[in-house]
Each structure stands twice: as structure tokens, then as C-alpha cells.
Amino acid sequence: MFSRFLTRIVGTKSEREVKRLAPEVARVNEFFEGLSGLSDDELKGKTDEFRRRLAEGETEDDLMHEAFAVVKETCRRLVGSSWDVVGHETEWQMVPFDVQVMGAIILHRGEIAEMATGEGKTLAATMPLYLNAVSGKGAHLVTVNDYLVKRDAEWMGRVYEWLGLTIGCIQTGQTPEERRVQYGADITYGTNNEFGFDYLRDNMSVRLEDRVQRGHNYAIVDEVDSVLIDEARTPLIISGVVEHSTHMFDRLKAPVQKLVRKQTQLVNSILDEAEGLLEDDDTRYEGLVKLVQVTRGAPKHRRLMRLMEDPSLKSQVQRTEAELMRDKLLSELDEDACLGRAHIDLEVNVESAGTYYLVMDTWVGTDSTEYSGAYYLEVDFEASDADSGPPTDGGSDSDADSDTDADSDADSDSDSDAHIGLIIGSTGEEGCGCEAVGKNGNGGGLMGLLL
């Protein structure tokens, strides 16, 4: 309620903007009325006058009202003329109205002018383009497709040419030499994609003479909501020739084929086990677990798919997988089915907690893969009673004397000889992941990771 009341008093933002621009438009019209007495040559000479004044230190803002008036007067003098526009003879019948002058002022100041269809956006753009191109630094108009680029350049181009400016038009399929000529014009029309890709190509050029754009002084974006919002969601990506080939197919084909063969062999063996386990009710659940492994290893395995044609078996496998997933056991299931693991048992004398290093010469896994290198063990004893843990010098003699032969055997075992099993993944030749498992006979624990 209050906001509507306030709007009635001070007006909408658009209405306030129109009131603010009204004096600017009135000043343009004053210059426009004063230009009617000039000859065509005198009016065309205004372009050189503006260039001289800019060179003397004036700015485009200082020239804005007079330059807009010059374009408006040029449009008035061209009324009744006709020229070819995209293959059609077109007669010029347009002179900028006040609303188009307002739009031109807003565009010159780098703001957004919202104008309805038929309100003259194309004509409004001629005034700020002329003003910002007079300096010779170039001006661009960005639109959405090649047809509008060609149409607007030919349609509005006669106004610029009449005032002594040159027009460029960037089209798909032009060579770099042709584009360089178009960008060298005072005013250049093109699409956002063409401008964007030319910019990217210029930044990839290794020689200055290969670049086509000459600078970025001033630009007007037609259909700004489409170009800067909708189409901007798709990035412009350009790629060049790489210095070194990244072709890896020949190198990776053989190891990938080998890996696939090994996985197929593993899946076949697990499937054979599963079929045997499914025949006995006592081992049926183990068989279902094996089928889950096969499903995860080769979901399109032909034998598996034939088995899954039985709705009852399929339902049981899915239920088993759901149970394993619920209990977070699927990762362990995958590890159990890991390709070709080699299991190596070592006897290591562990006298105290700490870090132990194992230097392996050459070990051969189940698939004849050789492993070597240094590995370390973190050993930590967690004693559960007085007899647990490493031996100490402070032991009781009476305890030692009371030991039986069996106890002495236990003592010899408890002399911290830890039985350590190394499980080494056999799918890699270097840096293979290893896992340490094991414990000593009297509760000594092994903690750590073999690298």
C-alpha cells in the first residue's frame, strides 16, 4: 500500500530515468535543428572535426550531444534513399525519435536499455557506435546470428559510410586475412561466438602478425539477456595442436586386455565355486555371496545371466547383496575377490615394540609376478597379563625355575617370535599395495602397513 502510494508521488524508476534524460535529449535536438543549414560536405566534415577535438583533449562525453545530432541529421537526409540489404532493395524511412535518443545515451554510458520490439533498437545503436568509432580505435556491435550481422551492417552501414566511417562484418567461414580487414574497419558487426573465438585464437597466436583483432575499445551487445546470460552458460573452448602426442591406445591395449583376461578367469573360478555351493543347503548362503561377487565383477557374464533367469535365485542374490550393503561388507567382499593375490609367510624375530624394516630380495607371487624392495612394520605389544609382551631383564628366577618343559617351550615361543603374513597385490609391478596381518603366540600385536 505504502509503496504504491510512494510510486504515485515520485514515479517508477523508469519514469524517473526518463525525466533525468529529458534535458539531454532536448540538447541533442537543439544541435539537430542547427545542423539543417549545413551542406552535405559540411555535415560530413563534422567527423574530421570530432577527431581533431578528441586529439586536442576533449572526450566522447563532451561530443555526445553534437555527435548524436549529426547522426540524426544524416538519417533525415537519407530519407527516400534506397540500397540493397541482404538481397532486397530497401528504402530508408527512419529518423531517430526522442525515445531512441534516450536509448543511445544509455548505451553510450555503458548501461542497459530495454526497448520493445519495433521501438528502434537497431537505429538507436547507430549514435553511440558513431560517437565511439570517431576516435579510430574501433567499435563493435555483438548480435546473435550471422543473418542479423549482415542485415544490420548493410542496413545501418550507409549512415556510417555517409559520414566517412568504414564498416566491417564478421561472417562464419572467413579466412584470417578477411577477418583482419573487417576488424580494421571503424565499426565491426559480428556474433558473440565469432568475436569470442577470434579472441581465443589471437591469444594462441605465436606471432603478432597472425592476430586478427586490433583492440577492444567499445562494444554494444544486442539481445544482451540472450548473449550474456543464456548463451554464456556454454563456454567457448578452443584447442590447438599439442607438442607431444597423448595417444596411449597402443601402450595400454595389451595390459588392459591382460587385466580383462585375468578378471574373466577369476570370475569364472568364483562362479564355479558358487554353483557347487548352491547345490548344498548348508553352503547355499556362501554360494549366494559368491554370486554377489560375480555380479560385481562381471554383471554381464553369460553364465551368470543364465542363472539369473531363475526369479527365485535372482531374488535371493539381490537380498544377499542388500544385506551385505546394509552391514557395509561389500568393500571387504571386493577385497576378498581381488585379482591374483600372493600370500607369503615370513618368520620375523620381534624383540621389542617399534619399527622393523624387511628387505625382500625377490618374491614370486601366484601369477609369477616378482616383488622386491624394503618394507616396514610398526609393532606394538599390548600385554594382557604378566607373561605377555617382550622379555625383560627383571623377570623372577622362581618363576623361571617353576617352568615345566611345556612352559619352557611356551617361553621360547614367547621370546617375541612374531609370525607375519604378507599379502601382496599381484596386479602391479611397482609400488604394489601390501597389507600386514599376524600376531605372536602370547598376545603380542602387530600394527602397521607394508608399503
XYZ file of C-alpha atoms in Angstrom, residues 263-275 286-305 307-308 317 321 333-334 337:
40
model
C 39.360 -60.814 -14.286
C 37.399 -63.196 -16.516
C 39.403 -66.140 -15.197
C 38.820 -65.044 -11.626
C 35.094 -64.561 -12.190
C 34.849 -67.992 -13.842
C 36.551 -69.654 -10.892
C 34.294 -67.874 -8.375
C 31.245 -68.825 -10.421
C 32.352 -72.478 -10.472
C 32.639 -72.389 -6.672
C 29.239 -70.702 -6.373
C 27.484 -73.321 -8.477
C 28.156 -68.932 0.747
C 27.164 -69.657 -2.842
C 24.882 -66.622 -2.872
C 27.762 -64.479 -1.587
C 29.947 -65.829 -4.379
C 27.267 -64.889 -6.897
C 27.235 -61.365 -5.478
C 30.992 -61.234 -6.122
C 30.446 -62.378 -9.695
C 27.692 -59.802 -10.157
C 30.034 -57.040 -9.058
C 32.958 -58.344 -11.089
C 31.148 -59.133 -14.353
C 27.462 -58.166 -14.322
C 27.046 -59.207 -17.986
C 28.684 -62.616 -17.594
C 26.746 -65.046 -19.803
C 26.629 -67.918 -17.324
C 25.579 -65.550 -14.571
C 22.803 -64.104 -16.718
C 21.472 -68.373 -13.750
C 19.652 -65.130 -13.056
C 21.105 -62.860 -4.715
C 23.642 -58.117 -1.703
C 33.848 -58.757 -0.374
C 35.584 -56.967 -3.248
C 37.930 -61.323 -4.739
